[in-house]
Amino acid sequence: MASIRSSSWWRRMGFASTSTLHWSSGRHGQSVDDYLEIHNLIARYCFVADTGTADDLVSLFWDDATLWFGERSRNDGAEGIRRGQERWIEKMRDPVVDLRHLIYAPAIRIEGRRATAETYYDADGHSRKLGSPIFLRGIYRDVLEKRNGEWRFHERRIVIMHSTREDLPREEAAETGG
């Protein structure tokens, strides 16, 4: 089993513990059902981000969860995440026509009732204001927990690696995520 990244890299990214961040070989008792539930949760997030309400998005997180958009925009707890999503919907999603988030196969590691995942994503659409295409590329870095038989996000970091959105100031784009 090889580490995904060095311990210092994960600490710099804000994760307190790196003890469970390893590529999964699939031989350590993790359930295929758990893997599929986590994969489905990550996919559902994309559909809800594209068309759902702030409450729909909050329902994917535990009440004590944290959601990061970029490095500086931290949303804590259900109410913080709800407010952050309401702002994101108003400023980022509503001005976009045909927004769609696409994920690639996530690297998931399950350790009992806790899991980590790294998932590349793309998001695209068109600016309602300018009609120009918008393309974001990034990575979701997740810590998930299973409580009462259900997987939800405990921490999600949305990292934008590249953006072509021209009608958005660069600093705001980095903080509003996708």
XYZ file of C-alpha atoms in Angstrom:
178
model
C 0.000 0.000 0.000
C 1.582 3.321 -1.086
C 0.779 6.766 0.297
C -1.167 9.122 -1.958
C 0.961 12.091 -0.833
C 3.526 12.778 1.864
C 2.284 13.529 5.375
C 3.519 17.114 5.186
C 1.553 17.719 1.966
C -1.711 16.588 3.627
C -0.999 18.760 6.687
C -0.409 21.774 4.398
C -3.778 21.019 2.767
C -5.417 21.238 6.196
C -6.001 17.589 7.083
C -5.136 16.915 10.715
C -4.286 13.235 10.325
C -2.627 11.414 7.480
C -2.790 7.932 8.959
C -5.665 6.793 6.709
C -4.610 8.463 3.466
C -3.394 5.571 1.342
C -4.301 4.092 -2.004
C -6.629 1.175 -1.493
C -5.654 -2.225 -2.775
C -9.162 -3.536 -2.084
C -7.891 -6.275 0.230
C -8.379 -4.698 3.613
C -11.961 -5.520 4.464
C -13.563 -2.569 2.759
C -16.998 -3.349 1.470
C -17.838 -3.000 -2.200
C -21.186 -1.601 -1.040
C -19.388 1.090 0.977
C -17.178 1.941 -1.997
C -20.201 2.249 -4.293
C -22.140 4.341 -1.757
C -19.210 6.758 -1.463
C -18.768 6.927 -5.237
C -22.501 7.618 -5.611
C -22.365 10.358 -2.951
C -19.532 12.082 -4.823
C -21.539 11.853 -8.070
C -24.764 13.087 -6.405
C -22.907 16.155 -5.186
C -22.292 17.119 -8.828
C -25.937 16.795 -9.854
C -27.112 18.696 -6.778
C -24.512 21.432 -7.367
C -25.809 21.828 -10.928
C -29.556 21.896 -10.234
C -30.381 21.494 -6.536
C -31.071 23.878 -3.680
C -28.741 24.838 -0.847
C -30.758 22.510 1.408
C -30.269 19.652 -1.073
C -26.531 20.201 -0.903
C -26.482 20.447 2.897
C -28.222 17.054 3.080
C -25.044 15.425 1.700
C -22.992 16.642 4.699
C -23.016 15.795 8.400
C -24.178 18.629 10.673
C -20.608 19.065 11.992
C -19.002 19.040 8.531
C -16.701 21.607 6.942
C -16.769 22.685 3.297
C -13.863 24.623 1.783
C -14.003 26.575 -1.498
C -10.392 27.342 -2.278
C -8.012 28.228 0.529
C -9.902 31.061 2.222
C -13.602 30.253 2.069
C -14.432 27.885 4.932
C -18.020 26.918 5.773
C -18.549 25.132 9.103
C -21.609 23.160 10.142
C -24.938 22.786 8.378
C -25.840 26.487 8.659
C -22.444 27.670 7.459
C -22.569 25.292 4.505
C -26.134 26.393 3.696
C -25.153 30.085 3.689
C -22.064 29.352 1.589
C -24.131 27.374 -0.913
C -26.773 30.104 -1.130
C -24.019 32.619 -1.991
C -22.465 30.199 -4.501
C -25.817 29.557 -6.190
C -26.521 33.294 -6.489
C -23.054 34.448 -7.584
C -21.703 31.457 -9.473
C -24.346 28.973 -10.558
C -27.285 31.182 -11.524
C -25.184 33.276 -13.969
C -24.222 30.067 -15.812
C -26.326 28.339 -18.476
C -26.194 24.527 -18.697
C -23.769 24.071 -15.814
C -22.546 20.513 -15.427
C -19.992 19.012 -13.100
C -18.225 15.873 -14.288
C -16.138 13.598 -12.086
C -13.485 11.066 -12.880
C -12.989 7.783 -11.030
C -12.263 8.669 -7.398
C -9.372 7.219 -5.415
C -11.212 6.024 -2.298
C -9.684 4.581 0.859
C -12.050 3.146 3.468
C -10.924 2.567 7.053
C -13.901 1.304 9.026
C -16.483 4.083 9.303
C -14.191 6.743 7.858
C -12.978 7.190 4.303
C -10.891 9.566 2.234
C -11.288 10.286 -1.458
C -9.566 12.346 -4.110
C -11.595 12.978 -7.250
C -10.716 15.072 -10.279
C -13.598 17.134 -11.639
C -14.414 19.373 -14.582
C -17.253 21.891 -14.652
C -18.477 23.617 -17.773
C -21.274 25.816 -19.055
C -21.789 29.214 -20.671
C -21.889 32.668 -19.149
C -25.438 34.004 -19.237
C -23.990 37.540 -19.374
C -21.353 37.147 -22.120
C -22.320 33.860 -23.745
C -18.713 32.740 -23.488
C -17.798 29.185 -22.503
C -16.748 28.488 -18.940
C -14.478 25.628 -17.976
C -13.153 24.735 -14.532
C -10.810 21.917 -13.685
C -10.028 20.843 -10.157
C -9.980 18.215 -7.484
C -12.286 17.306 -4.613
C -10.458 16.191 -1.454
C -12.896 14.503 0.881
C -13.121 12.967 4.309
C -16.325 10.963 4.643
C -17.942 9.270 7.617
C -20.507 6.534 7.940
C -23.037 7.132 10.712
C -26.232 5.183 11.276
C -25.483 3.169 8.129
C -25.152 6.235 5.850
C -22.095 7.852 4.242
C -21.892 11.660 4.111
C -19.177 14.263 3.767
C -17.391 15.252 6.964
C -14.938 17.521 5.156
C -14.794 18.579 1.522
C -12.087 20.731 -0.026
C -12.800 22.065 -3.489
C -9.561 22.979 -5.222
C -9.672 24.821 -8.545
C -6.683 23.936 -10.688
C -7.676 25.925 -13.786
C -10.479 28.270 -14.807
C -11.404 29.919 -18.104
C -14.252 31.958 -16.677
C -13.640 35.430 -18.110
C -16.550 37.315 -16.540
C -15.386 36.573 -12.988
C -12.520 38.365 -11.234
C -9.697 35.845 -10.690
C -9.656 36.186 -6.880
C -13.421 35.635 -6.607
C -13.194 32.573 -8.871
C -10.651 30.981 -6.561
C -12.901 31.439 -3.534
C -16.281 30.446 -4.908
C -15.364 27.000 -6.195
C -17.283 24.552 -8.266
